[in-house]
Each structure stands twice: as structure tokens, then as C-alpha cells.
PDB file of C-alpha atoms and ligand atoms in Angstrom:
ATOM      1  CA  MET A 163      27.465   1.170  -5.968  1.00  0.00           C
ATOM      2  CA  ASP A 164      25.960   3.104  -8.813  1.00  0.00           C
ATOM      3  CA  THR A 165      22.175   2.740  -8.544  1.00  0.00           C
ATOM      4  CA  PRO A 166      19.923   2.953 -11.573  1.00  0.00           C
ATOM      5  CA  ARG A 167      18.590   6.458 -12.096  1.00  0.00           C
ATOM      6  CA  ARG A 168      14.836   6.725 -12.165  1.00  0.00           C
ATOM      7  CA  VAL A 169      14.745  10.460 -11.643  1.00  0.00           C
ATOM      8  CA  GLU A 170      15.860  12.949 -14.247  1.00  0.00           C
ATOM      9  CA  HIS A 171      19.185  14.597 -13.504  1.00  0.00           C
ATOM     10  CA  GLN A 172      20.200  18.058 -14.537  1.00  0.00           C
ATOM     11  CA  GLU A 173      23.421  20.077 -14.673  1.00  0.00           C
ATOM     12  CA  THR A 174      23.137  23.030 -12.277  1.00  0.00           C
ATOM     13  CA  ASP A 175      25.544  25.273 -10.405  1.00  0.00           C
ATOM     14  CA  ARG A 176      25.237  22.832  -7.496  1.00  0.00           C
ATOM     15  CA  GLY A 177      26.407  20.054  -9.845  1.00  0.00           C
ATOM     16  CA  TYR A 178      24.584  17.185 -11.487  1.00  0.00           C
ATOM     17  CA  VAL A 179      21.466  16.881  -9.355  1.00  0.00           C
ATOM     18  CA  PRO A 180      18.192  14.997  -9.486  1.00  0.00           C
ATOM     19  CA  VAL A 181      15.173  17.005 -10.537  1.00  0.00           C
ATOM     20  CA  TYR A 182      12.509  16.178  -8.005  1.00  0.00           C
ATOM     21  CA  ALA A 183       9.533  16.520 -10.250  1.00  0.00           C
ATOM     22  CA  THR A 184       6.807  16.104  -7.661  1.00  0.00           C
ATOM     23  CA  GLY A 185       4.293  14.956 -10.236  1.00  0.00           C
ATOM     24  CA  ILE A 186       1.527  16.865  -8.450  1.00  0.00           C
ATOM     25  CA  VAL A 187      -1.460  17.984 -10.516  1.00  0.00           C
ATOM     26  CA  GLU A 188      -4.741  19.537  -9.515  1.00  0.00           C
ATOM     27  CA  GLN A 189      -7.615  17.094  -9.169  1.00  0.00           C
ATOM     28  CA  PRO A 190      -9.699  17.831 -12.266  1.00  0.00           C
ATOM     29  CA  TRP A 191     -12.910  17.286 -10.367  1.00  0.00           C
ATOM     30  CA  ALA A 192     -15.166  19.152 -12.788  1.00  0.00           C
ATOM     31  CA  SER A 193     -14.116  16.948 -15.681  1.00  0.00           C
ATOM     32  CA  TYR A 194     -15.105  13.606 -14.171  1.00  0.00           C
ATOM     33  CA  SER A 195     -17.856  12.054 -16.265  1.00  0.00           C
ATOM     34  CA  LYS A 196     -21.101  10.599 -15.033  1.00  0.00           C
ATOM     35  CA  THR A 197     -19.577   7.190 -15.674  1.00  0.00           C
ATOM     36  CA  ASP A 198     -16.531   8.029 -13.535  1.00  0.00           C
ATOM     37  CA  HIS A 199     -18.777   8.918 -10.604  1.00  0.00           C
ATOM     38  CA  GLU A 200     -20.847   5.783 -11.138  1.00  0.00           C
ATOM     39  CA  VAL A 201     -17.723   3.627 -11.066  1.00  0.00           C
ATOM     40  CA  TRP A 202     -16.814   5.134  -7.694  1.00  0.00           C
ATOM     41  CA  ASN A 203     -20.349   4.589  -6.395  1.00  0.00           C
ATOM     42  CA  THR A 204     -20.430   0.966  -7.495  1.00  0.00           C
ATOM     43  CA  LEU A 205     -17.010   0.122  -6.085  1.00  0.00           C
ATOM     44  CA  TYR A 206     -17.720   1.993  -2.870  1.00  0.00           C
ATOM     45  CA  GLN A 207     -21.045   0.260  -2.354  1.00  0.00           C
ATOM     46  CA  ARG A 208     -19.623  -3.205  -2.965  1.00  0.00           C
ATOM     47  CA  GLN A 209     -16.833  -2.751  -0.449  1.00  0.00           C
ATOM     48  CA  ARG A 210     -19.089  -1.008   2.064  1.00  0.00           C
ATOM     49  CA  GLU A 211     -21.320  -4.051   2.164  1.00  0.00           C
ATOM     50  CA  LEU A 212     -18.495  -6.529   2.375  1.00  0.00           C
ATOM     51  CA  LEU A 213     -15.865  -4.947   4.585  1.00  0.00           C
ATOM     52  CA  PRO A 214     -17.593  -4.706   7.983  1.00  0.00           C
ATOM     53  CA  ALA A 215     -16.942  -8.442   8.327  1.00  0.00           C
ATOM     54  CA  TYR A 216     -13.436  -8.333   6.814  1.00  0.00           C
ATOM     55  CA  ALA A 217     -11.575  -5.074   7.423  1.00  0.00           C
ATOM     56  CA  CYS A 218     -10.031  -3.920  10.698  1.00  0.00           C
ATOM     57  CA  LYS A 219     -11.930  -1.363  12.751  1.00  0.00           C
ATOM     58  CA  GLU A 220      -9.325   1.372  12.230  1.00  0.00           C
ATOM     59  CA  PHE A 221      -9.910   1.181   8.477  1.00  0.00           C
ATOM     60  CA  LEU A 222     -13.706   1.155   8.814  1.00  0.00           C
ATOM     61  CA  GLU A 223     -13.588   4.105  11.200  1.00  0.00           C
ATOM     62  CA  GLY A 224     -11.487   6.014   8.691  1.00  0.00           C
ATOM     63  CA  VAL A 225     -14.020   5.407   5.924  1.00  0.00           C
ATOM     64  CA  GLU A 226     -16.765   6.744   8.210  1.00  0.00           C
ATOM     65  CA  ARG A 227     -14.805   9.809   9.251  1.00  0.00           C
ATOM     66  CA  PHE A 228     -14.150  10.832   5.678  1.00  0.00           C
ATOM     67  CA  GLY A 229     -17.809  10.337   4.931  1.00  0.00           C
ATOM     68  CA  PHE A 230     -17.110   8.380   1.763  1.00  0.00           C
ATOM     69  CA  GLY A 231     -20.388   7.515   0.137  1.00  0.00           C
ATOM     70  CA  GLU A 232     -22.293   7.072  -3.052  1.00  0.00           C
ATOM     71  CA  GLY A 233     -22.268  10.745  -3.914  1.00  0.00           C
ATOM     72  CA  GLY A 234     -19.577  10.294  -6.536  1.00  0.00           C
ATOM     73  CA  ILE A 235     -15.837  10.791  -6.446  1.00  0.00           C
ATOM     74  CA  PRO A 236     -14.794  12.776  -3.355  1.00  0.00           C
ATOM     75  CA  ARG A 237     -13.062  16.126  -3.661  1.00  0.00           C
ATOM     76  CA  PHE A 238      -9.516  15.870  -2.355  1.00  0.00           C
ATOM     77  CA  ASP A 239      -9.742  19.362  -0.842  1.00  0.00           C
ATOM     78  CA  ASP A 240     -12.602  18.257   1.415  1.00  0.00           C
ATOM     79  CA  LEU A 241     -10.767  15.139   2.524  1.00  0.00           C
ATOM     80  CA  ASN A 242      -7.629  17.129   3.237  1.00  0.00           C
ATOM     81  CA  LYS A 243      -9.419  19.215   5.852  1.00  0.00           C
ATOM     82  CA  VAL A 244     -10.292  16.089   7.817  1.00  0.00           C
ATOM     83  CA  LEU A 245      -6.919  14.458   7.227  1.00  0.00           C
ATOM     84  CA  GLY A 246      -4.854  17.539   7.992  1.00  0.00           C
ATOM     85  CA  GLU A 247      -6.597  18.047  11.320  1.00  0.00           C
ATOM     86  CA  ALA A 248      -6.306  14.407  12.299  1.00  0.00           C
ATOM     87  CA  THR A 249      -2.684  13.544  11.506  1.00  0.00           C
ATOM     88  CA  GLY A 250      -1.205  16.337   9.393  1.00  0.00           C
ATOM     89  CA  TRP A 251      -1.205  14.173   6.260  1.00  0.00           C
ATOM     90  CA  GLN A 252      -2.383  15.542   2.906  1.00  0.00           C
ATOM     91  CA  ILE A 253      -3.321  13.774  -0.275  1.00  0.00           C
ATOM     92  CA  VAL A 254      -1.990  15.081  -3.568  1.00  0.00           C
ATOM     93  CA  ALA A 255      -3.344  14.249  -7.018  1.00  0.00           C
ATOM     94  CA  VAL A 256      -0.920  12.621  -9.464  1.00  0.00           C
ATOM     95  CA  GLU A 257      -1.080  11.049 -12.925  1.00  0.00           C
ATOM     96  CA  GLY A 258       0.004   7.630 -11.715  1.00  0.00           C
ATOM     97  CA  LEU A 259       3.028   5.744 -10.452  1.00  0.00           C
ATOM     98  CA  LEU A 260       5.955   7.959  -9.505  1.00  0.00           C
ATOM     99  CA  PRO A 261       9.700   7.324  -9.529  1.00  0.00           C
ATOM    100  CA  ASP A 262      10.732   5.744  -6.215  1.00  0.00           C
ATOM    101  CA  GLU A 263      12.595   8.791  -4.931  1.00  0.00           C
ATOM    102  CA  VAL A 264       9.678  11.096  -5.623  1.00  0.00           C
ATOM    103  CA  PHE A 265       7.230   8.713  -3.965  1.00  0.00           C
ATOM    104  CA  PHE A 266       9.456   8.389  -0.881  1.00  0.00           C
ATOM    105  CA  ASP A 267       9.866  12.157  -0.689  1.00  0.00           C
ATOM    106  CA  HIS A 268       6.091  12.580  -0.617  1.00  0.00           C
ATOM    107  CA  LEU A 269       5.634  10.021   2.153  1.00  0.00           C
ATOM    108  CA  ALA A 270       8.520  11.413   4.184  1.00  0.00           C
ATOM    109  CA  ASN A 271       6.692  14.757   4.117  1.00  0.00           C
ATOM    110  CA  ARG A 272       3.297  13.269   4.950  1.00  0.00           C
ATOM    111  CA  ARG A 273       1.878  13.631   1.467  1.00  0.00           C
ATOM    112  CA  PHE A 274       0.120  10.640  -0.057  1.00  0.00           C
ATOM    113  CA  PRO A 275      -0.054  10.616  -3.871  1.00  0.00           C
ATOM    114  CA  VAL A 276      -3.437   9.566  -5.261  1.00  0.00           C
ATOM    115  CA  SER A 277      -4.039   8.893  -8.956  1.00  0.00           C
ATOM    116  CA  TRP A 278      -6.677  11.399 -10.033  1.00  0.00           C
ATOM    117  CA  TRP A 279      -8.296   9.093 -12.643  1.00  0.00           C
ATOM    118  CA  ILE A 280     -10.638   6.186 -11.997  1.00  0.00           C
ATOM    119  CA  ARG A 281     -10.880   2.819 -13.773  1.00  0.00           C
ATOM    120  CA  ARG A 282     -13.405   2.064 -16.523  1.00  0.00           C
ATOM    121  CA  PRO A 283     -16.646   0.162 -15.825  1.00  0.00           C
ATOM    122  CA  ASP A 284     -15.178  -2.964 -17.458  1.00  0.00           C
ATOM    123  CA  GLN A 285     -12.268  -2.913 -14.974  1.00  0.00           C
ATOM    124  CA  LEU A 286     -14.198  -3.092 -11.715  1.00  0.00           C
ATOM    125  CA  ASP A 287     -12.506  -6.294 -10.586  1.00  0.00           C
ATOM    126  CA  TYR A 288      -9.007  -5.896 -11.877  1.00  0.00           C
ATOM    127  CA  LEU A 289      -6.637  -3.397 -13.371  1.00  0.00           C
ATOM    128  CA  SER A 290      -2.875  -3.491 -13.523  1.00  0.00           C
ATOM    129  CA  GLU A 291      -2.031  -0.012 -12.255  1.00  0.00           C
ATOM    130  CA  PRO A 292      -3.361   1.799  -9.220  1.00  0.00           C
ATOM    131  CA  ASP A 293      -6.278   4.165  -9.879  1.00  0.00           C
ATOM    132  CA  LEU A 294      -8.146   6.597  -7.663  1.00  0.00           C
ATOM    133  CA  PHE A 295     -10.267   3.915  -6.051  1.00  0.00           C
ATOM    134  CA  HIS A 296      -7.275   1.853  -4.975  1.00  0.00           C
ATOM    135  CA  ASP A 297      -5.205   4.832  -3.856  1.00  0.00           C
ATOM    136  CA  LEU A 298      -7.960   6.729  -2.101  1.00  0.00           C
ATOM    137  CA  PHE A 299     -10.343   4.135  -0.740  1.00  0.00           C
ATOM    138  CA  GLY A 300      -7.558   1.616  -0.111  1.00  0.00           C
ATOM    139  CA  HIS A 301      -4.802   3.727   1.400  1.00  0.00           C
ATOM    140  CA  VAL A 302      -6.176   6.950   2.793  1.00  0.00           C
ATOM    141  CA  PRO A 303      -8.563   5.809   5.593  1.00  0.00           C
ATOM    142  CA  LEU A 304      -5.678   4.428   7.675  1.00  0.00           C
ATOM    143  CA  LEU A 305      -3.780   7.710   7.390  1.00  0.00           C
ATOM    144  CA  LEU A 306      -6.263   8.954  10.012  1.00  0.00           C
ATOM    145  CA  ASN A 307      -4.754   6.466  12.459  1.00  0.00           C
ATOM    146  CA  PRO A 308      -1.858   8.178  14.282  1.00  0.00           C
ATOM    147  CA  VAL A 309       0.370   5.104  14.532  1.00  0.00           C
ATOM    148  CA  PHE A 310      -0.133   4.057  10.932  1.00  0.00           C
ATOM    149  CA  ALA A 311       0.347   7.670   9.835  1.00  0.00           C
ATOM    150  CA  ASP A 312       3.741   7.717  11.567  1.00  0.00           C
ATOM    151  CA  TYR A 313       4.665   4.365  10.041  1.00  0.00           C
ATOM    152  CA  MET A 314       4.043   5.698   6.548  1.00  0.00           C
ATOM    153  CA  GLU A 315       6.214   8.750   7.130  1.00  0.00           C
ATOM    154  CA  ALA A 316       8.990   6.574   8.580  1.00  0.00           C
ATOM    155  CA  TYR A 317       8.686   4.332   5.533  1.00  0.00           C
ATOM    156  CA  GLY A 318       9.251   7.284   3.230  1.00  0.00           C
ATOM    157  CA  LYS A 319      12.369   8.288   5.122  1.00  0.00           C
ATOM    158  CA  GLY A 320      13.541   4.683   5.115  1.00  0.00           C
ATOM    159  CA  GLY A 321      12.949   4.603   1.373  1.00  0.00           C
ATOM    160  CA  MET A 322      15.336   7.476   0.760  1.00  0.00           C
ATOM    161  CA  LYS A 323      17.962   5.659   2.769  1.00  0.00           C
ATOM    162  CA  ALA A 324      17.426   2.313   1.021  1.00  0.00           C
ATOM    163  CA  HIS A 325      17.591   4.053  -2.326  1.00  0.00           C
ATOM    164  CA  ALA A 326      20.984   5.485  -1.450  1.00  0.00           C
ATOM    165  CA  ILE A 327      22.241   2.050  -0.329  1.00  0.00           C
ATOM    166  CA  GLY A 328      21.289   0.285  -3.557  1.00  0.00           C
ATOM    167  CA  PRO A 329      18.755  -1.741  -5.517  1.00  0.00           C
ATOM    168  CA  GLU A 330      18.878  -4.809  -3.260  1.00  0.00           C
ATOM    169  CA  ALA A 331      18.098  -2.794  -0.157  1.00  0.00           C
ATOM    170  CA  LEU A 332      15.303  -1.133  -2.070  1.00  0.00           C
ATOM    171  CA  MET A 333      13.890  -4.524  -3.031  1.00  0.00           C
ATOM    172  CA  ASN A 334      13.914  -5.616   0.631  1.00  0.00           C
ATOM    173  CA  LEU A 335      12.080  -2.453   1.614  1.00  0.00           C
ATOM    174  CA  THR A 336       9.587  -2.803  -1.246  1.00  0.00           C
ATOM    175  CA  ARG A 337       8.705  -6.270   0.034  1.00  0.00           C
ATOM    176  CA  LEU A 338       7.942  -4.759   3.425  1.00  0.00           C
ATOM    177  CA  TYR A 339       5.547  -2.287   1.795  1.00  0.00           C
ATOM    178  CA  TRP A 340       3.952  -5.050  -0.236  1.00  0.00           C
ATOM    179  CA  TYR A 341       3.306  -7.376   2.689  1.00  0.00           C
ATOM    180  CA  THR A 342       2.160  -4.651   5.091  1.00  0.00           C
ATOM    181  CA  VAL A 343       0.762  -1.505   3.466  1.00  0.00           C
ATOM    182  CA  GLU A 344      -0.640  -3.358   0.447  1.00  0.00           C
ATOM    183  CA  PHE A 345      -1.446  -6.889   1.633  1.00  0.00           C
ATOM    184  CA  GLY A 346      -1.268  -6.869   5.426  1.00  0.00           C
ATOM    185  CA  LEU A 347      -3.611  -8.732   7.778  1.00  0.00           C
ATOM    186  CA  ILE A 348      -4.092  -7.972  11.465  1.00  0.00           C
ATOM    187  CA  ASN A 349      -5.092 -10.402  14.204  1.00  0.00           C
ATOM    188  CA  THR A 350      -7.828  -8.819  16.328  1.00  0.00           C
ATOM    189  CA  PRO A 351     -10.169  -9.988  19.117  1.00  0.00           C
ATOM    190  CA  GLU A 352     -12.863 -10.184  16.429  1.00  0.00           C
ATOM    191  CA  GLY A 353     -10.679 -12.453  14.307  1.00  0.00           C
ATOM    192  CA  MET A 354      -8.349 -12.055  11.370  1.00  0.00           C
ATOM    193  CA  ARG A 355      -8.942  -8.729   9.608  1.00  0.00           C
ATOM    194  CA  ILE A 356      -7.557  -6.839   6.625  1.00  0.00           C
ATOM    195  CA  TYR A 357      -5.620  -3.576   6.737  1.00  0.00           C
ATOM    196  CA  GLY A 358      -3.727  -3.768   3.411  1.00  0.00           C
ATOM    197  CA  ALA A 359      -4.873  -1.355   0.697  1.00  0.00           C
ATOM    198  CA  GLY A 360      -4.420  -3.846  -2.131  1.00  0.00           C
ATOM    199  CA  ILE A 361      -6.899  -6.135  -0.402  1.00  0.00           C
ATOM    200  CA  VAL A 362      -9.554  -3.695   0.827  1.00  0.00           C
ATOM    201  CA  SER A 363      -9.807  -2.166  -2.633  1.00  0.00           C
ATOM    202  CA  SER A 364     -10.440  -5.599  -4.204  1.00  0.00           C
ATOM    203  CA  LYS A 365     -13.709  -7.448  -3.681  1.00  0.00           C
ATOM    204  CA  GLY A 366     -12.257 -10.805  -4.692  1.00  0.00           C
ATOM    205  CA  GLU A 367      -9.106 -10.599  -2.582  1.00  0.00           C
ATOM    206  CA  SER A 368     -10.997  -9.268   0.453  1.00  0.00           C
ATOM    207  CA  VAL A 369     -12.851 -12.561   0.644  1.00  0.00           C
ATOM    208  CA  TYR A 370      -9.911 -14.710  -0.454  1.00  0.00           C
ATOM    209  CA  SER A 371      -7.383 -13.273   1.998  1.00  0.00           C
ATOM    210  CA  ILE A 372      -9.587 -14.070   4.995  1.00  0.00           C
ATOM    211  CA  ASP A 373     -11.755 -17.029   3.967  1.00  0.00           C
ATOM    212  CA  SER A 374      -9.711 -19.104   1.544  1.00  0.00           C
ATOM    213  CA  ALA A 375      -7.831 -22.203   2.740  1.00  0.00           C
ATOM    214  CA  ALA A 376      -5.298 -21.848  -0.097  1.00  0.00           C
ATOM    215  CA  PRO A 377      -2.856 -19.144   1.102  1.00  0.00           C
ATOM    216  CA  ASN A 378      -0.513 -19.218   4.099  1.00  0.00           C
ATOM    217  CA  ARG A 379      -1.150 -16.817   6.968  1.00  0.00           C
ATOM    218  CA  ILE A 380       2.048 -16.277   8.898  1.00  0.00           C
ATOM    219  CA  GLY A 381       2.971 -14.056  11.853  1.00  0.00           C
ATOM    220  CA  PHE A 382       4.834 -10.896  10.863  1.00  0.00           C
ATOM    221  CA  GLY A 383       8.597 -10.958  11.212  1.00  0.00           C
ATOM    222  CA  LEU A 384      10.617  -8.044   9.862  1.00  0.00           C
ATOM    223  CA  GLU A 385      13.439  -9.948   8.216  1.00  0.00           C
ATOM    224  CA  ARG A 386      11.132 -12.772   7.137  1.00  0.00           C
ATOM    225  CA  VAL A 387       8.987 -10.273   5.245  1.00  0.00           C
ATOM    226  CA  MET A 388      11.865  -8.308   3.757  1.00  0.00           C
ATOM    227  CA  ASN A 389      13.306 -11.572   2.453  1.00  0.00           C
ATOM    228  CA  THR A 390      10.125 -12.931   0.845  1.00  0.00           C
ATOM    229  CA  LYS A 391       9.327 -12.614  -2.849  1.00  0.00           C
ATOM    230  CA  TYR A 392       5.814 -11.710  -3.899  1.00  0.00           C
ATOM    231  CA  ARG A 393       3.462 -12.189  -6.800  1.00  0.00           C
ATOM    232  CA  ILE A 394       2.044  -9.303  -8.745  1.00  0.00           C
ATOM    233  CA  ASP A 395      -0.065 -11.415 -11.104  1.00  0.00           C
ATOM    234  CA  THR A 396      -2.303 -13.365  -8.689  1.00  0.00           C
ATOM    235  CA  TYR A 397      -3.795 -13.127  -5.228  1.00  0.00           C
ATOM    236  CA  GLN A 398      -1.045 -13.502  -2.619  1.00  0.00           C
ATOM    237  CA  GLN A 399       0.171 -16.969  -1.691  1.00  0.00           C
ATOM    238  CA  THR A 400       1.213 -15.790   1.766  1.00  0.00           C
ATOM    239  CA  TYR A 401      -0.221 -13.074   3.976  1.00  0.00           C
ATOM    240  CA  PHE A 402       1.721 -11.772   6.970  1.00  0.00           C
ATOM    241  CA  VAL A 403      -0.255 -11.042  10.116  1.00  0.00           C
ATOM    242  CA  ILE A 404       0.514  -8.279  12.617  1.00  0.00           C
ATOM    243  CA  ASP A 405      -0.934  -8.121  16.142  1.00  0.00           C
ATOM    244  CA  SER A 406      -1.209  -4.340  16.198  1.00  0.00           C
ATOM    245  CA  PHE A 407      -0.012  -1.222  14.402  1.00  0.00           C
ATOM    246  CA  ASP A 408       2.234  -0.579  17.398  1.00  0.00           C
ATOM    247  CA  GLN A 409       3.945  -3.906  16.754  1.00  0.00           C
ATOM    248  CA  LEU A 410       4.558  -2.912  13.141  1.00  0.00           C
ATOM    249  CA  PHE A 411       5.864   0.523  14.046  1.00  0.00           C
ATOM    250  CA  ASP A 412       8.134  -0.791  16.806  1.00  0.00           C
ATOM    251  CA  ALA A 413       9.528  -3.610  14.666  1.00  0.00           C
ATOM    252  CA  THR A 414      10.512  -1.174  11.927  1.00  0.00           C
ATOM    253  CA  ARG A 415      12.096   1.384  14.252  1.00  0.00           C
ATOM    254  CA  PRO A 416      15.691  -0.009  14.186  1.00  0.00           C
ATOM    255  CA  ASP A 417      18.211   1.072  11.580  1.00  0.00           C
ATOM    256  CA  PHE A 418      17.807  -1.284   8.624  1.00  0.00           C
ATOM    257  CA  THR A 419      21.356  -0.831   7.325  1.00  0.00           C
ATOM    258  CA  PRO A 420      22.783  -3.970   9.007  1.00  0.00           C
ATOM    259  CA  ILE A 421      19.642  -5.926   8.090  1.00  0.00           C
ATOM    260  CA  TYR A 422      20.082  -5.077   4.407  1.00  0.00           C
ATOM    261  CA  ALA A 423      23.691  -6.218   4.648  1.00  0.00           C
ATOM    262  CA  SER A 424      22.808  -9.554   6.223  1.00  0.00           C
ATOM    263  CA  LEU A 425      19.922 -10.227   3.825  1.00  0.00           C
ATOM    264  CA  ALA A 426      22.290  -9.626   0.921  1.00  0.00           C
ATOM    265  CA  GLU A 427      24.344 -12.616   2.130  1.00  0.00           C
ATOM    266  CA  GLY A 428      21.460 -15.094   1.857  1.00  0.00           C
ATOM    267  CA  SER A 429      18.800 -15.913  -0.693  1.00  0.00           C
ATOM    268  CA  PRO A 430      15.142 -14.917  -0.700  1.00  0.00           C
ATOM    269  CA  VAL A 431      12.197 -17.117   0.261  1.00  0.00           C
ATOM    270  CA  ALA A 432       9.614 -18.020  -2.398  1.00  0.00           C
ATOM    271  CA  ALA A 433       6.178 -16.460  -2.003  1.00  0.00           C
ATOM    272  CA  ALA A 434       4.469 -19.784  -1.279  1.00  0.00           C
ATOM    273  CA  ASP A 435       6.991 -21.248   1.196  1.00  0.00           C
ATOM    274  CA  VAL A 436       6.518 -21.861   4.914  1.00  0.00           C
ATOM    275  CA  LEU A 437       9.633 -22.021   7.110  1.00  0.00           C
ATOM    276  CA  GLY A 438      10.223 -24.042  10.268  1.00  0.00           C
ATOM    277  CA  THR A 439      10.701 -20.817  12.219  1.00  0.00           C
ATOM    278  CA  ASP A 440       7.363 -19.297  11.130  1.00  0.00           C
ATOM    279  CA  LYS A 441       4.508 -18.616  13.469  1.00  0.00           C
ATOM    280  CA  VAL A 442       1.849 -20.276  11.348  1.00  0.00           C
ATOM    281  CA  PHE A 443      -1.747 -19.117  11.673  1.00  0.00           C
ATOM    282  CA  GLN A 444      -2.626 -21.204   8.677  1.00  0.00           C
ATOM    283  CA  ARG A 445      -0.592 -23.400   6.399  1.00  0.00           C
ATOM    284  CA  GLY A 446      -2.262 -22.977   3.034  1.00  0.00           C
ATOM    285  CA  THR A 447      -3.521 -25.855   0.911  1.00  0.00           C
ATOM    286  CA  ARG A 448      -1.893 -24.084  -2.091  1.00  0.00           C
ATOM    287  CA  GLU A 449      -4.991 -24.900  -4.118  1.00  0.00           C
ATOM    288  CA  GLY A 450      -5.001 -22.971  -7.374  1.00  0.00           C
ATOM    289  CA  PHE A 451      -1.513 -21.570  -6.858  1.00  0.00           C
ATOM    290  CA  ALA A 452       0.132 -20.382 -10.030  1.00  0.00           C
ATOM    291  CA  SER A 453       3.512 -21.855 -10.793  1.00  0.00           C
ATOM    292  CA  GLY A 454       6.346 -19.886 -12.295  1.00  0.00           C
ATOM    293  CA  ALA A 455       8.555 -17.189 -10.959  1.00  0.00           C
ATOM    294  CA  ASP A 456       7.597 -14.682  -8.332  1.00  0.00           C
ATOM    295  CA  ASN A 457       9.319 -11.365  -7.773  1.00  0.00           C
TER     296      ASN A 457
HETATM  297  N1  LIG B 240      13.942   2.075  10.400  1.00  0.00           N
HETATM  298  C1  LIG B 240      14.064   1.996   8.980  1.00  0.00           C
HETATM  299  C2  LIG B 240      15.489   2.243   8.512  1.00  0.00           C
HETATM  300  O1  LIG B 240      16.338   2.569   9.259  1.00  0.00           O
HETATM  301  C3  LIG B 240      13.130   2.973   8.287  1.00  0.00           C
HETATM  302  C4  LIG B 240      11.761   2.442   8.167  1.00  0.00           C
HETATM  303  C5  LIG B 240      10.780   2.729   9.095  1.00  0.00           C
HETATM  304  C6  LIG B 240      11.432   1.641   7.100  1.00  0.00           C
HETATM  305  C7  LIG B 240       9.504   2.215   8.944  1.00  0.00           C
HETATM  306  C8  LIG B 240      10.176   1.157   6.937  1.00  0.00           C
HETATM  307  C9  LIG B 240       9.207   1.449   7.867  1.00  0.00           C
HETATM  308  O2  LIG B 240      15.764   2.103   7.362  1.00  0.00           O
HETATM  309 FE1  LIG B 241      -1.218   0.856  -3.347  1.00  0.00          FE
END
């Protein structure tokens, strides 16, 4: 199947090949304004107060090890020393969202792209594209965890493969990222905790994902997750819960090729639905759920 091209192609003596523009820039640290640093400080402080009761210990440990604080926006170079020694990952500064293939290539090579710019003070609670606070505070602490670090690399490699298979496979894999890396919960001896970056970088969803009676909380199943649509316009209607990062890594180890093929035969599950086969931690009340299509 001919997949849509999201990367520029160019005629070369090796033929018509994609140009892997890496999108990497240098973090323009000296040009952050006072306001930019204050936005970081405010967001950091809010989450620092809230998350000890909500986020998993691996995430909280990561925040400590990087020494994030209220001293303004961190310098990526400093963080990379800690990160490189711990798991061999590096963060790279980018302008924003990258074409899928470029993003996967970064992950497959243990580079995590972080938007260099931070949101405005009137966007503390919501913005529609990922900024530095989401990318850095949300995603990077867990890259210090060896198992999660390996999962992210494997995801990047899996992304290249899914991309070559076609847009439906890519959609299945994107759902996995959404419900784990962005919006995942983990069941711990201390109770249900957050590990997803989209949640830990949001004050409102941190509380909602754990405390609200409205959403479903369902045990992680690989095919269940890859077959479930998601909402990009509201808090999630369903959260999937892992028992451990080892469980996540082991479940995603098999070759997905036959799974993509079998999922293509059926139809996806709506974001709000609970199935008879689900391991239900909580069946949501659906209070306040938006109607209309999910993705
Ligand atoms: N095992 C997957 C595949 O064969 C790759 C993958 C690993 C995808 C981890 C996501 C996460 O496609
Ligand atoms: Fe993200």
C-alpha cells in the first residue's frame, strides 16, 4: 500500500529518498524571557505540590534526580549529563511536532525531542500543542528508568515498522503511545498512580485521572489498547492501568505484524466503552462525558 508521505522526498543518486530532516535546533537558553522562566517556575511548583500523592515513584525519583526546581527553565545540556549516564538517552531541542518517521527515528536512537519554547502565562492549564513543560517535565523523568527507557526505544523501532506497513498499523501503534506514554496509570502498593506524561504535566487531569468517578480504569491489554479510539479534546474517558513497567515492556515484545493484520479485520472500540472481557478497576459514571466522535 502506498502510505501518505509526511517526510520530504528528494531525487538523489540512490533514487527518490526521504530527507530525514531531524528538526534539531540548539536550545536558545539565553533568549528565554523572565516571563518564560516564571511560567516554568509556576508550573513546576504546582505539580511538585500535587504529584507526591498522584504520580508513581519512578517519575518522582526522576524529577529529583534531574534537580528540577524553581530556578527557571533547565538547560538541556545539564540534563543530558545526568540522562546520558543513567540510560544513554539524550534530549534534543526541536521547534515542535515532527513528522512521524523523524520522531520514530529519534526514539529508536534514544533521543527524545523536546520543544524548546514554553507556553504563555494565559495557557497554564491548557494548550493544544506540546510545549517545553509537557515534553520535558512530563516525558523526560521516566527516561531515567531503565525499563521505561528501553520501552521508548523499542517503540521508536516499532514505529518505523508500523509506518512501513501502513496508516492503519500506525494508528494502532499511536493508540498504544496515547494510552501508555501519554495517559498511562500504574497500579502500585500505594494505590493507583500516574506515569503518563499528558497527565503529570496537567494539574487538572492529574487529579481527574485518579480521583474522578467519571472515567473507566481498565487493566492494560495490548490488543485492547491498540484497538481503542481516544479523545484529544477532553480528559480521557478511559485510562488503562499497568501493574509494572516490566509488564508493559514484556507485553510489547512480540512482533506486532500479525496483530495489525487481525485488528484490521475488526472495528475499533469507542473511547468510553467497557467490554465484557475487561479487567475493570473502575467502571466510570461517565459524568460530564462529551458526546461526538473520538479518534
Ligand atoms: N514489538 C513491536 C513490533 O514488533 C515493537 C514495539 C515495541 C512497539 C514496544 C511498541 C512498543 O512492532
Ligand atoms: Fe507528549
